[in-house]
PDB file of C-alpha atoms and ligand atoms in Angstrom:
ATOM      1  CA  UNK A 219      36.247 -82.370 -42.780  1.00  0.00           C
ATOM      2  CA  UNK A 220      38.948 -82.082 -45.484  1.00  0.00           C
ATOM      3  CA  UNK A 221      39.417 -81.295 -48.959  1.00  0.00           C
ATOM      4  CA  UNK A 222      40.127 -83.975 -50.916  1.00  0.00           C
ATOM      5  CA  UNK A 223      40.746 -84.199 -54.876  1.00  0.00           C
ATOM      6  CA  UNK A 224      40.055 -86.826 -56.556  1.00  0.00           C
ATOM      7  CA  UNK A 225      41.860 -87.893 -60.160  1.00  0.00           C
ATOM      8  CA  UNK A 226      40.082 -90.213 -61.953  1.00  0.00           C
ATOM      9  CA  UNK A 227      38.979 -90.948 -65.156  1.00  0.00           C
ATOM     10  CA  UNK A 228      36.508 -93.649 -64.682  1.00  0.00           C
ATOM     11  CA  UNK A 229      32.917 -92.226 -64.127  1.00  0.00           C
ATOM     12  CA  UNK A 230      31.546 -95.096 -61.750  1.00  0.00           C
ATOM     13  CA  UNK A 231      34.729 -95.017 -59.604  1.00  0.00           C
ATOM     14  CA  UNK A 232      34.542 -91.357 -59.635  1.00  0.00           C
ATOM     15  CA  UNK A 233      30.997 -90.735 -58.676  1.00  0.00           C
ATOM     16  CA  UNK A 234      31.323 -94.082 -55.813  1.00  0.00           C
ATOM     17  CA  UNK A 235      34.408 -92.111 -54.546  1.00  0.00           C
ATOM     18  CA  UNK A 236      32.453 -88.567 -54.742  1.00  0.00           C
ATOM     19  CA  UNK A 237      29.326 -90.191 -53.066  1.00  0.00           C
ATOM     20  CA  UNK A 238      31.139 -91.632 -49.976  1.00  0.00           C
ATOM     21  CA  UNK A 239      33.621 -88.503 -49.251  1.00  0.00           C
ATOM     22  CA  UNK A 240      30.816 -86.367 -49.677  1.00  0.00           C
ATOM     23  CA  UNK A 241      28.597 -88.278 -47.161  1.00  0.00           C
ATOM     24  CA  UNK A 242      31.193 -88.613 -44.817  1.00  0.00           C
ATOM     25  CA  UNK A 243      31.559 -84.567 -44.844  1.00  0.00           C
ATOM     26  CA  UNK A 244      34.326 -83.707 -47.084  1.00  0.00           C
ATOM     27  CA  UNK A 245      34.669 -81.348 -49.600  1.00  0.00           C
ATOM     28  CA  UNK A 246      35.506 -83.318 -52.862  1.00  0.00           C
ATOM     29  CA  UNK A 247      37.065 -82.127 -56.199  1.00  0.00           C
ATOM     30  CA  UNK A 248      36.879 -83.628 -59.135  1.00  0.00           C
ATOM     31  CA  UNK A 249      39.182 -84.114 -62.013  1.00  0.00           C
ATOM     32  CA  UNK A 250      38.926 -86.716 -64.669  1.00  0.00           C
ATOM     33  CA  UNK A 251      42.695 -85.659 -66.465  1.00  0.00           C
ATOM     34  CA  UNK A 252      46.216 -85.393 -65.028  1.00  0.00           C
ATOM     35  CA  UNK A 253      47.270 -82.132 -66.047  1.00  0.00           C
ATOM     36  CA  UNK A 254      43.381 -80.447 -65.170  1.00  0.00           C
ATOM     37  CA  UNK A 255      44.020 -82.740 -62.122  1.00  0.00           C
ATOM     38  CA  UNK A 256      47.261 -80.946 -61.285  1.00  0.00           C
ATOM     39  CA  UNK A 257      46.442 -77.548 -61.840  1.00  0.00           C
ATOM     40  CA  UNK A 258      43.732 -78.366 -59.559  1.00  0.00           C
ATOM     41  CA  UNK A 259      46.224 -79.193 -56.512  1.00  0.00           C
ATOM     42  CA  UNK A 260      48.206 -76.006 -57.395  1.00  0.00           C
ATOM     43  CA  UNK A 261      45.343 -73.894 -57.062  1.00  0.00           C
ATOM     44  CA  UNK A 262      43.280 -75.269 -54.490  1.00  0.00           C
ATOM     45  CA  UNK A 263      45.955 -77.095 -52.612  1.00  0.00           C
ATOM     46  CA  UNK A 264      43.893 -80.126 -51.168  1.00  0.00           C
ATOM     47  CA  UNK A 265      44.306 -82.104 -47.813  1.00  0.00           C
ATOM     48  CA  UNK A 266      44.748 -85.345 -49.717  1.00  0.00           C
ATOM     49  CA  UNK A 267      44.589 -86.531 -53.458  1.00  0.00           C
ATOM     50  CA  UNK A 268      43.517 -89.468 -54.730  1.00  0.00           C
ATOM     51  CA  UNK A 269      44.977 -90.307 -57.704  1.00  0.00           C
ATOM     52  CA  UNK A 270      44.091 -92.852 -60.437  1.00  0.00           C
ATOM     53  CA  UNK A 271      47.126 -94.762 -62.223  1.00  0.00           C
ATOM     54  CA  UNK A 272      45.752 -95.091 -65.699  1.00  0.00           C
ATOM     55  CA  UNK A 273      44.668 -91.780 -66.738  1.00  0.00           C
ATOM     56  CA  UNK A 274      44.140 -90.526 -70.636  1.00  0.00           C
ATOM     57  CA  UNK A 275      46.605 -87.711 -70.588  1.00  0.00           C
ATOM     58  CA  UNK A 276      49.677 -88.895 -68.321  1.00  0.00           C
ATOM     59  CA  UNK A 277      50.544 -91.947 -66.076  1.00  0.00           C
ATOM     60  CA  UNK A 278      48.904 -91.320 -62.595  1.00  0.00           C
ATOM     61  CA  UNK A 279      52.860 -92.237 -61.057  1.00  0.00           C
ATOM     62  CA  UNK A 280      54.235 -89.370 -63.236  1.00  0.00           C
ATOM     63  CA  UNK A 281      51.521 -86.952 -62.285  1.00  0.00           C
ATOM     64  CA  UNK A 282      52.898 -88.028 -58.765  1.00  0.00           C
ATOM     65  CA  UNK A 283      56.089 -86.947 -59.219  1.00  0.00           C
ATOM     66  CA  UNK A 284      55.811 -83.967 -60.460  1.00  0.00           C
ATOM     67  CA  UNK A 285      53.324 -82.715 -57.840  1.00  0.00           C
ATOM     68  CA  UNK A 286      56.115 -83.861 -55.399  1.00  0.00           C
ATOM     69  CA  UNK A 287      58.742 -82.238 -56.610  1.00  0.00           C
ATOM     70  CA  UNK A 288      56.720 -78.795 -56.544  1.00  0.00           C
ATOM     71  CA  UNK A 289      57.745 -77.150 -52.905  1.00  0.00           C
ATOM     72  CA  UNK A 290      53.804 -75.996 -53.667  1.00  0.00           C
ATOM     73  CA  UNK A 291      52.787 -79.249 -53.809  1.00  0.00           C
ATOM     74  CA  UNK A 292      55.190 -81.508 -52.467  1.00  0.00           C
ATOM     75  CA  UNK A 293      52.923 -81.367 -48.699  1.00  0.00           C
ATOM     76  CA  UNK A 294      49.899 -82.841 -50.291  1.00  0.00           C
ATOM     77  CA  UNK A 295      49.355 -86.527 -49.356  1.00  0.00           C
ATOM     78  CA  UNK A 296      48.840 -88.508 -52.561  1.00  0.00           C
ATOM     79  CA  UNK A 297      47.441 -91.718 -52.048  1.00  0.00           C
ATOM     80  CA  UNK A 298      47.169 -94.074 -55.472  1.00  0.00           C
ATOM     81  CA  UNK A 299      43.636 -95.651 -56.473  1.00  0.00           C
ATOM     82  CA  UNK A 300      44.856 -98.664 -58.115  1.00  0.00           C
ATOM     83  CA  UNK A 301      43.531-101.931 -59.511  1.00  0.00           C
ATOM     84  CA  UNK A 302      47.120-103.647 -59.467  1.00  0.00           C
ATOM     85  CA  UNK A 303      48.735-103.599 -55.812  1.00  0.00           C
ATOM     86  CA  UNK A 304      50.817-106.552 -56.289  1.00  0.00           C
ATOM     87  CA  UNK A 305      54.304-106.538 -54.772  1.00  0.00           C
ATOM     88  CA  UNK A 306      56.331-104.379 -57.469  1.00  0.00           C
ATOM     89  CA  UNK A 307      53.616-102.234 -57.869  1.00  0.00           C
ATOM     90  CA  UNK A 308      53.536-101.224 -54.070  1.00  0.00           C
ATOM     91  CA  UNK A 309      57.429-100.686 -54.369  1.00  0.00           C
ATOM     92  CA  UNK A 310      56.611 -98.610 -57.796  1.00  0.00           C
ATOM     93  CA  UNK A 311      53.622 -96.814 -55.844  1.00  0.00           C
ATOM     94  CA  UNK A 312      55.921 -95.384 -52.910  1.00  0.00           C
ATOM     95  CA  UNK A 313      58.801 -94.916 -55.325  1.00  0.00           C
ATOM     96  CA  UNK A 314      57.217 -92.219 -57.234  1.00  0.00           C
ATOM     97  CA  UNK A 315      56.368 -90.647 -53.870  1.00  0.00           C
ATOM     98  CA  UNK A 316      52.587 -91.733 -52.730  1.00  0.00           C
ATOM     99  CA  UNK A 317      51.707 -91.684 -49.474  1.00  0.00           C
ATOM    100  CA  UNK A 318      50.100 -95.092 -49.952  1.00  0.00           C
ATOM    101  CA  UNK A 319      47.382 -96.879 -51.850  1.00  0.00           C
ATOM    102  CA  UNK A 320      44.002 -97.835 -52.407  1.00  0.00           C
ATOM    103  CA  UNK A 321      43.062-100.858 -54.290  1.00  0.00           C
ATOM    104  CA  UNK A 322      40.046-100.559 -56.382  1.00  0.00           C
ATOM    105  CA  UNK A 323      37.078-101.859 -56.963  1.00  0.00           C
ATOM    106  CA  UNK A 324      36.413 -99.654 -54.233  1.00  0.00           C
ATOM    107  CA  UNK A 325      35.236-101.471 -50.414  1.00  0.00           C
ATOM    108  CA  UNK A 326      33.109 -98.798 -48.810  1.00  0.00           C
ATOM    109  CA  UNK A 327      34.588 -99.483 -45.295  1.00  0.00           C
ATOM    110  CA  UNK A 328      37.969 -99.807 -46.246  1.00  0.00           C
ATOM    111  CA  UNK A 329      38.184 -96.432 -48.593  1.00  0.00           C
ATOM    112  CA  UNK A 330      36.698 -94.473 -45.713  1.00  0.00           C
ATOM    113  CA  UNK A 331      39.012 -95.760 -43.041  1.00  0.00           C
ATOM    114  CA  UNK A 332      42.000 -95.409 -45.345  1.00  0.00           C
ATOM    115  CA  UNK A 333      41.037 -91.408 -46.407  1.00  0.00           C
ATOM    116  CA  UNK A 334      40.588 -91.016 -42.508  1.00  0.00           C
ATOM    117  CA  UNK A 335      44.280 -92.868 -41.859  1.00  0.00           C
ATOM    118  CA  UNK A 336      45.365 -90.399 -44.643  1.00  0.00           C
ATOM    119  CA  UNK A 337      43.906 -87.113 -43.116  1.00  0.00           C
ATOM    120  CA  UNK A 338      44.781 -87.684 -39.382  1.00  0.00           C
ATOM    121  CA  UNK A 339      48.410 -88.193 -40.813  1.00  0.00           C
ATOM    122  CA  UNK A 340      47.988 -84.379 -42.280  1.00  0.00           C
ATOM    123  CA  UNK A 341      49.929 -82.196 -39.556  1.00  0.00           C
ATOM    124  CA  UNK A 342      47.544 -80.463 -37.523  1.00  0.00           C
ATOM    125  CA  UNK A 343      48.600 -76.876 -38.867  1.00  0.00           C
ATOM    126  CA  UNK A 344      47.081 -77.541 -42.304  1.00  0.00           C
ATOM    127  CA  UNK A 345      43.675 -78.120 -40.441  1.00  0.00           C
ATOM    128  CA  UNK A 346      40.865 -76.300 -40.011  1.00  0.00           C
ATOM    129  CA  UNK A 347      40.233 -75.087 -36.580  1.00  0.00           C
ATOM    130  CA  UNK A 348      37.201 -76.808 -35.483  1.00  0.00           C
ATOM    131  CA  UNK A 349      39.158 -79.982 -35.879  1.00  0.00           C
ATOM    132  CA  UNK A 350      38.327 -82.318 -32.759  1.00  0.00           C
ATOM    133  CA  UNK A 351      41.667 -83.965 -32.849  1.00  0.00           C
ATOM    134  CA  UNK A 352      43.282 -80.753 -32.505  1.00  0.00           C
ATOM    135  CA  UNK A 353      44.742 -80.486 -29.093  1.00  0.00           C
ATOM    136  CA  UNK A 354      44.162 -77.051 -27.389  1.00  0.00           C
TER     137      UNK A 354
HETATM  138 MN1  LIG B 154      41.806 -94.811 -65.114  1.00  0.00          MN
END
């Protein structure tokens, strides 16, 4: 189980995103604005963030960098949602610091198995205890 916030400003994406975190076990949090999405992380400091591009308030890239440059935040994976994942946008993606990317419209088995890629890669002290990948 993680914590995972999710930026996004689309309501279908968000509540498809919601619905399958949230029946796989994790504990989602939602944000529909950059800057609500951002105080968010700083407060609550999530396992992993997905972050939409195209958001009302600020670019999802730029809301990127600044929650990595934050020693707060800098830890928190970021993985982009994104509807454009051709070449330069990959390069663009990683440049402003994600983690990596997933394209949308949203594949149920391949958002699940990419969040899970995404958690296992958080180091095992930011983990909850009962975690079964934990070694003893
Ligand atoms: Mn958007």
């Amino acid at each position: 189980m993680a914590k995972i916030l999710i930026i996004e400003d689309n309501v279908q994406n968000m509540k498809l995103a919601a619905f399958l975190l949230n029946s796989a076990g994790h504990v989602v949090i939602q944000a529909s604005h950059a800057l609500g999405g951002i105080a968010i992380a700083q407060q609550h400091h999530p396992d992993l963030i997905l972050m939409d591009i195209q958001l009302p308030d600020m670019d999802g890239l730029a809301a990127t960098r600044i929650l990595k440059s934050d020693p707060a935040t800098r830890d928190i994976k970021i993985y982009a949602l994104t509807a454009f994942a051709m070449k330069g946008d990959e390069e663009k993606i990683h440049a402003a610091g994600c983690d990596g990317y997933i394209a949308k419209p949203i594949r149920y088995q391949t958002f699940l198995s990419t969040v899970m890629s995404a958690i296992s890669e958080v180091p095992a002290a930011q983990k909850g205890k009962s975690d079964p990948n934990e070694q003893p």
